[in-house]
Coordinates of C-alpha atoms and ligand atoms in Angstrom, one line a residue:
M639 CA 103.8 -22.6 -20.0
L640 CA 102.0 -24.5 -16.8
D641 CA 101.8 -28.1 -16.4
L642 CA 98.2 -28.2 -15.3
I643 CA 95.3 -25.8 -14.4
I644 CA 92.6 -27.0 -12.0
R645 CA 89.9 -24.6 -13.0
N646 CA 86.9 -23.6 -10.6
A647 CA 88.4 -24.8 -7.6
R648 CA 86.4 -24.1 -3.9
I649 CA 89.7 -24.4 -1.9
V650 CA 89.1 -25.1 1.7
G651 CA 88.1 -22.4 3.8
Q652 CA 87.4 -19.9 1.0
K653 CA 84.0 -19.3 -0.4
E654 CA 84.3 -18.2 -4.0
V655 CA 85.9 -20.5 -6.8
L656 CA 89.2 -19.8 -8.2
D657 CA 91.9 -21.8 -10.8
I658 CA 95.2 -23.4 -9.6
G659 CA 98.0 -23.4 -11.9
C660 CA 100.7 -26.2 -11.2
L661 CA 104.1 -25.8 -12.5
D662 CA 107.2 -28.3 -11.6
G663 CA 105.5 -30.1 -9.3
Q664 CA 104.3 -26.9 -7.3
I665 CA 101.6 -24.6 -7.2
A666 CA 102.8 -21.8 -9.0
E667 CA 99.6 -19.4 -9.2
R668 CA 95.8 -19.1 -7.6
A669 CA 93.9 -16.7 -9.7
Y670 CA 90.3 -16.0 -10.8
N671 CA 90.0 -16.8 -14.6
L672 CA 93.5 -17.9 -14.9
D673 CA 95.2 -16.8 -18.1
A674 CA 98.0 -19.1 -19.0
P675 CA 99.1 -21.8 -21.5
T676 CA 98.7 -25.2 -20.1
R677 CA 99.5 -28.8 -20.8
E678 CA 96.9 -29.8 -19.4
E679 CA 93.5 -28.7 -17.6
I680 CA 90.7 -30.0 -15.7
D681 CA 87.4 -28.7 -14.3
A682 CA 86.8 -28.7 -10.4
G683 CA 83.2 -27.8 -11.4
G684 CA 83.2 -25.6 -8.1
H685 CA 83.9 -28.5 -6.1
L686 CA 85.9 -28.7 -2.9
V687 CA 89.7 -28.7 -2.9
S688 CA 91.5 -29.9 -0.2
P689 CA 95.1 -30.7 0.3
P690 CA 95.5 -34.8 0.3
F691 CA 94.4 -36.6 3.3
V692 CA 97.2 -37.7 5.8
D693 CA 97.0 -41.3 7.6
S694 CA 99.6 -40.8 10.5
H695 CA 98.7 -44.1 12.0
F696 CA 98.8 -47.5 9.9
H697 CA 100.4 -51.0 9.9
M698 CA 101.3 -51.8 6.5
D699 CA 103.0 -55.2 7.2
S700 CA 100.1 -56.9 8.5
T701 CA 97.2 -55.2 6.0
L702 CA 95.5 -57.5 3.6
T703 CA 96.1 -60.5 5.7
Y704 CA 92.3 -60.9 6.5
G705 CA 91.7 -64.8 7.4
Q706 CA 95.2 -66.0 6.7
P707 CA 95.7 -68.7 8.5
R708 CA 92.4 -68.1 10.4
Y709 CA 90.1 -65.4 11.5
N710 CA 90.1 -63.2 15.0
E711 CA 87.3 -65.5 16.3
S712 CA 86.7 -62.9 19.7
G713 CA 87.5 -60.0 17.4
T714 CA 89.8 -58.6 20.4
L715 CA 92.8 -56.8 20.4
Y716 CA 94.9 -59.5 22.4
E717 CA 93.4 -62.3 20.0
G718 CA 94.7 -60.3 17.2
I719 CA 98.1 -59.7 18.7
S720 CA 98.7 -63.5 18.8
L721 CA 97.2 -64.0 15.4
W722 CA 99.5 -61.7 14.2
G723 CA 102.3 -63.7 15.9
E724 CA 101.3 -66.8 14.0
I725 CA 101.6 -65.1 10.6
K726 CA 105.0 -62.9 11.0
P727 CA 107.1 -66.3 10.9
G728 CA 105.6 -66.7 7.3
L729 CA 106.4 -63.2 6.2
T730 CA 108.2 -63.1 3.0
I731 CA 109.5 -60.3 1.6
E732 CA 107.2 -60.4 -1.9
D733 CA 104.1 -61.1 0.3
V734 CA 104.4 -57.9 2.3
E735 CA 105.6 -55.9 -0.8
R736 CA 102.5 -56.9 -2.6
R737 CA 99.9 -56.2 -0.1
A738 CA 101.6 -53.0 1.0
L739 CA 101.7 -51.9 -2.7
L740 CA 98.1 -52.8 -3.2
L741 CA 96.8 -50.9 -0.2
C742 CA 99.2 -48.0 -1.1
R743 CA 97.1 -47.9 -4.6
W744 CA 93.6 -47.8 -2.6
A745 CA 95.0 -45.1 -0.4
I746 CA 95.8 -43.0 -3.3
A747 CA 92.6 -43.7 -5.3
R748 CA 90.9 -42.4 -2.2
G749 CA 93.1 -39.0 -1.8
S750 CA 95.5 -40.0 0.7
L751 CA 99.1 -39.2 -0.3
A752 CA 101.2 -39.6 3.2
I753 CA 101.1 -42.5 5.3
R754 CA 103.1 -43.0 8.5
S755 CA 102.9 -46.8 9.0
H756 CA 104.4 -48.6 12.1
V757 CA 106.6 -51.6 11.5
D758 CA 107.0 -54.6 13.4
I759 CA 110.3 -55.3 14.6
G760 CA 110.1 -58.4 16.4
D761 CA 110.8 -60.4 13.5
P762 CA 114.9 -61.6 13.6
A763 CA 114.8 -61.4 9.9
L764 CA 113.3 -58.0 9.7
T765 CA 111.6 -59.5 6.7
A766 CA 108.7 -56.4 6.7
V767 CA 111.4 -54.0 7.7
H768 CA 113.0 -54.9 4.6
A769 CA 110.0 -54.9 2.5
L770 CA 108.7 -51.5 3.4
L771 CA 111.7 -49.9 3.1
E772 CA 111.6 -50.9 -0.5
V773 CA 108.1 -50.0 -0.6
R774 CA 108.8 -46.8 0.8
K775 CA 111.5 -45.8 -2.0
K776 CA 109.2 -47.4 -4.8
V777 CA 106.3 -45.3 -4.1
S778 CA 107.6 -42.1 -3.3
P779 CA 106.9 -40.3 -6.6
W780 CA 103.5 -40.7 -5.3
L781 CA 102.9 -40.8 -1.7
D782 CA 104.9 -40.3 1.2
L783 CA 105.2 -43.1 3.2
Q784 CA 107.1 -42.7 6.8
L785 CA 107.9 -45.8 8.7
V786 CA 107.8 -46.1 12.5
A787 CA 110.1 -49.1 14.1
F788 CA 107.3 -50.8 16.4
P789 CA 108.4 -53.4 19.1
Q790 CA 105.1 -55.2 19.2
D791 CA 105.9 -57.8 21.6
G792 CA 107.5 -54.9 24.0
Y793 CA 110.5 -53.5 24.2
F794 CA 111.9 -55.5 27.0
R795 CA 109.3 -58.0 27.2
D796 CA 110.9 -59.5 24.1
P797 CA 114.2 -59.9 24.5
N798 CA 115.6 -59.4 21.0
A799 CA 113.4 -56.3 20.6
E800 CA 116.7 -54.0 21.7
A801 CA 119.0 -54.7 19.1
L802 CA 116.4 -55.8 16.4
L803 CA 115.0 -51.9 16.7
A804 CA 118.7 -50.5 16.7
K805 CA 119.3 -52.5 13.4
A806 CA 115.9 -51.2 12.2
L807 CA 116.9 -47.6 12.7
E808 CA 120.3 -48.3 10.9
L809 CA 118.5 -49.5 8.2
G810 CA 116.5 -46.3 7.3
V811 CA 113.5 -46.6 9.7
D812 CA 112.1 -43.1 10.3
V813 CA 110.7 -43.0 13.6
V814 CA 111.2 -44.9 17.1
G815 CA 107.6 -46.3 18.3
G816 CA 106.9 -48.3 21.6
I817 CA 104.1 -49.9 23.6
P818 CA 104.5 -49.5 27.0
H819 CA 101.3 -51.0 28.3
F820 CA 102.2 -54.2 26.9
E821 CA 105.6 -54.3 29.0
R822 CA 105.4 -57.0 31.8
T823 CA 105.4 -54.7 34.5
Y824 CA 104.1 -50.5 34.6
D825 CA 108.1 -49.8 35.7
D826 CA 109.0 -51.5 32.4
G827 CA 106.9 -49.5 30.3
R828 CA 107.8 -46.5 32.0
R829 CA 111.6 -47.5 31.5
S830 CA 110.4 -48.2 27.7
V831 CA 109.6 -44.9 27.0
E832 CA 112.3 -43.3 28.4
A833 CA 115.0 -45.6 26.8
L834 CA 112.9 -45.2 23.5
C835 CA 112.9 -41.3 23.8
R836 CA 116.5 -41.2 24.6
I837 CA 117.5 -43.3 21.6
A838 CA 115.3 -41.0 19.3
A839 CA 116.5 -37.9 20.8
E840 CA 120.5 -39.2 20.0
R841 CA 119.4 -40.0 16.5
G842 CA 117.5 -36.8 16.0
L843 CA 114.5 -38.7 14.9
M844 CA 110.7 -38.4 16.0
V845 CA 108.9 -40.7 18.5
D846 CA 105.1 -42.1 17.9
M847 CA 104.3 -44.6 20.5
H848 CA 101.4 -46.9 20.8
C849 CA 100.5 -45.5 24.4
D850 CA 98.0 -46.3 26.9
E851 CA 95.6 -48.1 24.3
S852 CA 93.9 -49.9 27.6
D853 CA 91.0 -49.4 28.9
D854 CA 92.6 -49.3 32.6
P855 CA 92.4 -45.8 33.7
G856 CA 95.7 -46.6 35.7
S857 CA 97.5 -46.8 32.5
H858 CA 99.1 -43.1 32.1
H859 CA 102.5 -43.8 30.2
I860 CA 101.6 -40.5 28.3
E861 CA 102.8 -38.9 31.9
T862 CA 106.6 -40.1 31.1
L863 CA 106.2 -39.9 27.4
I864 CA 105.4 -35.5 28.3
S865 CA 108.4 -35.7 30.6
M866 CA 110.9 -37.0 28.4
T867 CA 109.8 -34.9 25.5
A868 CA 110.3 -31.9 28.1
E869 CA 113.8 -33.2 29.3
L870 CA 115.0 -33.9 25.8
G871 CA 113.8 -30.7 24.4
M872 CA 111.6 -32.6 21.7
Q873 CA 108.4 -30.5 21.5
G874 CA 106.6 -31.2 18.3
R875 CA 108.4 -34.1 17.6
V876 CA 106.8 -36.6 19.9
T877 CA 103.5 -38.6 19.5
G878 CA 101.2 -40.4 21.9
S879 CA 99.0 -42.8 19.7
H880 CA 95.4 -44.4 20.5
L881 CA 96.0 -42.7 24.6
T882 CA 92.6 -44.9 24.7
S883 CA 92.7 -44.9 28.6
M884 CA 92.3 -41.4 28.7
H885 CA 88.7 -42.2 28.2
S886 CA 88.5 -43.8 31.5
M887 CA 90.5 -41.6 33.5
D888 CA 89.5 -39.8 36.5
N889 CA 88.6 -36.3 35.1
T890 CA 91.3 -34.5 37.1
L891 CA 94.0 -36.8 36.0
A892 CA 93.1 -35.9 32.4
D893 CA 92.8 -32.5 32.7
K894 CA 96.4 -32.2 34.2
L895 CA 97.8 -35.0 31.5
L896 CA 96.0 -32.6 28.3
G897 CA 97.3 -29.3 29.9
L898 CA 100.9 -30.9 30.0
M899 CA 100.4 -32.4 26.3
R900 CA 99.4 -28.5 25.2
E901 CA 102.7 -27.4 27.0
N902 CA 105.0 -29.4 25.6
D903 CA 103.7 -29.8 22.2
V904 CA 102.9 -33.3 22.3
N905 CA 101.1 -34.7 19.3
A906 CA 97.8 -37.1 19.9
I907 CA 96.3 -39.5 17.3
A908 CA 93.1 -41.6 17.9
C909 CA 92.0 -44.3 15.8
P910 CA 88.1 -44.2 15.8
L911 CA 87.3 -47.2 13.6
I912 CA 89.6 -49.6 15.9
N913 CA 89.3 -48.4 19.1
I914 CA 85.2 -48.3 18.8
T915 CA 85.7 -51.9 18.2
L916 CA 88.4 -53.0 20.6
Q917 CA 87.8 -51.1 24.0
G918 CA 85.5 -51.9 26.0
R919 CA 85.3 -55.7 25.8
K920 CA 85.7 -56.6 29.1
D921 CA 82.6 -54.1 30.0
T922 CA 79.1 -55.5 30.5
Y923 CA 76.5 -52.3 30.2
P924 CA 77.1 -49.3 30.0
K925 CA 80.0 -49.9 27.8
R926 CA 82.7 -47.7 27.6
R927 CA 83.3 -46.0 23.8
G928 CA 87.3 -46.2 24.5
L929 CA 88.3 -43.6 22.4
T930 CA 90.5 -40.7 23.8
R931 CA 89.3 -37.2 24.6
I932 CA 89.1 -35.5 21.3
K933 CA 86.7 -32.8 22.2
E934 CA 89.3 -31.6 25.0
M935 CA 92.1 -31.7 22.9
M936 CA 90.6 -29.5 20.4
Q937 CA 89.6 -27.1 23.0
R938 CA 92.7 -26.9 24.2
G939 CA 94.6 -26.7 20.8
I940 CA 96.3 -30.0 21.2
N941 CA 97.2 -31.1 17.5
Y942 CA 95.2 -33.9 17.4
S943 CA 94.7 -36.3 14.5
M944 CA 92.7 -39.2 13.4
A945 CA 94.1 -42.0 11.6
H946 CA 93.0 -45.7 9.9
D947 CA 95.5 -48.0 11.9
C948 CA 94.2 -51.2 10.3
V949 CA 92.2 -52.5 7.1
M950 CA 91.6 -56.3 6.8
D951 CA 94.0 -57.4 9.1
P952 CA 94.1 -59.7 12.5
W953 CA 92.8 -56.6 14.4
Y954 CA 89.9 -55.4 11.8
A955 CA 88.2 -57.4 9.5
G956 CA 87.1 -54.1 7.5
G957 CA 88.0 -50.7 5.6
S958 CA 89.1 -50.1 2.5
H959 CA 91.7 -47.0 3.3
D960 CA 89.2 -44.3 3.2
M961 CA 90.2 -41.7 5.3
L962 CA 86.9 -39.8 5.4
E963 CA 85.4 -43.2 6.7
V964 CA 87.7 -42.6 9.4
A965 CA 86.6 -38.9 9.9
H966 CA 82.7 -39.8 9.9
M967 CA 83.3 -42.7 12.2
G968 CA 85.6 -40.2 14.8
L969 CA 82.7 -37.3 14.9
H970 CA 80.3 -39.6 16.1
V971 CA 82.0 -41.4 18.6
A972 CA 83.6 -38.3 19.8
Q973 CA 80.4 -36.3 19.5
M974 CA 82.4 -33.4 17.0
T975 CA 78.6 -32.3 15.9
G976 CA 78.9 -28.7 16.6
T977 CA 79.5 -26.8 13.9
E978 CA 83.3 -25.4 14.3
E979 CA 83.9 -29.4 15.9
T980 CA 82.7 -31.0 12.6
A981 CA 84.9 -28.8 10.5
D982 CA 87.8 -29.6 13.0
V983 CA 87.4 -33.0 12.1
F984 CA 88.2 -32.3 8.7
N985 CA 91.9 -30.9 9.8
A986 CA 92.2 -34.0 11.6
I987 CA 92.6 -36.0 8.7
T988 CA 94.6 -33.2 6.8
I989 CA 96.8 -30.6 7.8
N990 CA 96.9 -32.0 11.5
P991 CA 98.6 -35.0 10.7
A992 CA 100.9 -33.2 8.1
Q993 CA 102.2 -31.3 11.2
T994 CA 102.6 -34.5 12.9
L995 CA 104.7 -36.3 10.2
Q996 CA 106.5 -32.8 9.9
L997 CA 105.3 -32.7 6.2
Q998 CA 107.2 -30.3 4.0
G999 CA 105.3 -27.9 1.3
Y1000 CA 102.0 -29.3 2.7
G1001 CA 99.1 -27.1 1.5
L1002 CA 97.4 -25.2 -1.2
E1003 CA 99.6 -21.8 -1.2
V1004 CA 101.4 -20.7 -4.1
G1005 CA 104.9 -22.4 -3.3
C1006 CA 103.7 -25.8 -2.1
N1007 CA 103.8 -29.0 -3.6
A1008 CA 100.9 -29.3 -6.2
D1009 CA 99.5 -32.3 -4.0
M1010 CA 95.4 -32.1 -3.8
V1011 CA 92.3 -33.9 -3.8
V1012 CA 88.8 -32.7 -5.8
L1013 CA 86.2 -34.1 -3.8
Q1014 CA 82.7 -34.1 -4.9
A1015 CA 81.4 -31.8 -2.2
K1016 CA 81.0 -27.9 -1.4
D1017 CA 82.8 -28.0 2.1
P1018 CA 84.7 -30.3 4.5
T1019 CA 81.3 -31.3 6.5
E1020 CA 79.8 -32.3 3.3
A1021 CA 82.7 -34.3 2.5
I1022 CA 82.7 -36.1 5.7
R1023 CA 78.8 -36.3 5.4
L1024 CA 78.8 -38.2 2.1
R1025 CA 82.2 -39.8 2.1
A1026 CA 82.3 -37.7 -1.2
A1027 CA 83.8 -39.1 -4.2
R1028 CA 87.4 -38.2 -4.7
L1029 CA 87.0 -37.0 -8.4
F1030 CA 90.7 -36.2 -9.2
V1031 CA 93.8 -36.7 -6.8
I1032 CA 96.7 -35.0 -8.0
R1033 CA 100.2 -35.5 -6.9
R1034 CA 103.2 -32.8 -7.9
G1035 CA 100.9 -31.5 -10.6
S1036 CA 99.9 -34.7 -12.3
V1037 CA 96.4 -36.2 -12.0
V1038 CA 97.2 -39.8 -10.6
S1039 CA 93.5 -40.8 -9.9
R1040 CA 90.2 -39.9 -11.7
T1041 CA 86.4 -41.2 -10.2
S1042 CA 83.3 -40.6 -11.9
P1043 CA 80.9 -38.3 -10.0
I1044 CA 78.2 -40.2 -8.3
V1045 CA 75.2 -39.9 -9.9
S1046 CA 72.0 -42.3 -9.6
E1047 CA 68.9 -42.3 -11.9
V1048 CA 65.8 -42.6 -9.9
S1049 CA 62.3 -43.5 -11.0
F1050 CA 59.8 -42.1 -8.5
M1051 CA 56.0 -41.9 -8.0
G1052 CA 55.0 -43.4 -11.2
E1053 CA 57.4 -41.3 -13.4
D1054 CA 58.4 -42.9 -16.8
A1055 CA 61.9 -41.3 -17.3
L1056 CA 64.7 -41.9 -14.9
T1057 CA 65.4 -38.5 -13.3
S1058 CA 69.4 -38.1 -12.7
F1059 CA 70.0 -37.5 -9.1
S1060 CA 73.2 -37.0 -6.9
V1061 CA 73.2 -36.9 -3.4
S1062 CA 75.7 -33.8 -3.3
E1063 CA 73.9 -30.1 -2.6
L1064 CA 75.6 -29.1 -5.8
H1065 CA 73.3 -30.6 -8.3
Ligands
LIG1602 FE1 98.4 -49.2 15.9

């Protein structure tokens, strides 16, 4: 007896529709006209079925604080950092948990079942760390939450950060973070990358740093991050987030660094919604876009992802935790409009970040976790174009979210009757 059958599923990359059978939280069968008893059955109606979205870079401690205690009037990164500094001392475990759990609910409804969230370790009480460790436990049946120890005010610039980061890791935070471009000097930034990578290697943890989130073409801490990856044998376990300075670099240097990233399996994460609004702020015209070199990363086979970063917090007033909105923005800003490129952008919110987070059992093969999303679209390109409705979200073989198909009724050119109409080409 199966737990669930998803009928008429158009699995990403497959032309034909088939049925997916789930048992004990895993995908047990994939077959045409699957003939087996089951407790529950849903009809995907020939729509696209994808592994769930993965948000590889988020800030769950600051999310949904928009307007508290005041708005970011300039809309800049640095006013955002100082505004967060005003919010931090007043954080309570209850408030962080409440906002994080609400955000997780939004994410699940939009088909995201794994999130890597940075958590600021700069608060002497580690309030957000305690709260998010509790949230990680509470949401685990529905969503994989991975936490990064993030020294927001600088690992060396904040005199308490070294001890607090160590404490956060002892408490069970999963990944080591950093922010080398925010240290006092370039040399402090380099030393912070070295120190943090060594801590990760000693503890057997992954590394994910805010790295070179700057318009300064001279900011290339990614070079040290790569060299530490090689020295410590951490290939595949190290990630550079943002990497926006690469946008402004000389092509020769960028080319060398991209080659080294590939050679050492360093992952990249771009945050298109945030960096298109925060970068290039000191430019007059022309204004730089400030997004890292996504197209070149794809061409070189670097494992790159696109991530949300913020939803309604001191840095970004918008968002609803929708990874298709992230992909839509990334596709435009990075000019990923070639046929293969557009399809690859879908990988940047699914299989690529799953690799970065080293998620086990991710995918739609038999034996994988029965986690998936049914989208009101026929293929990944259409899903991004329409930011398609997430008709069903399935976690470990159970439907955890349902959304009605988007259908409008239109009266046109003098017709009396309303005609049902969907933007999806399937209808
Ligand atoms: Fe970030």
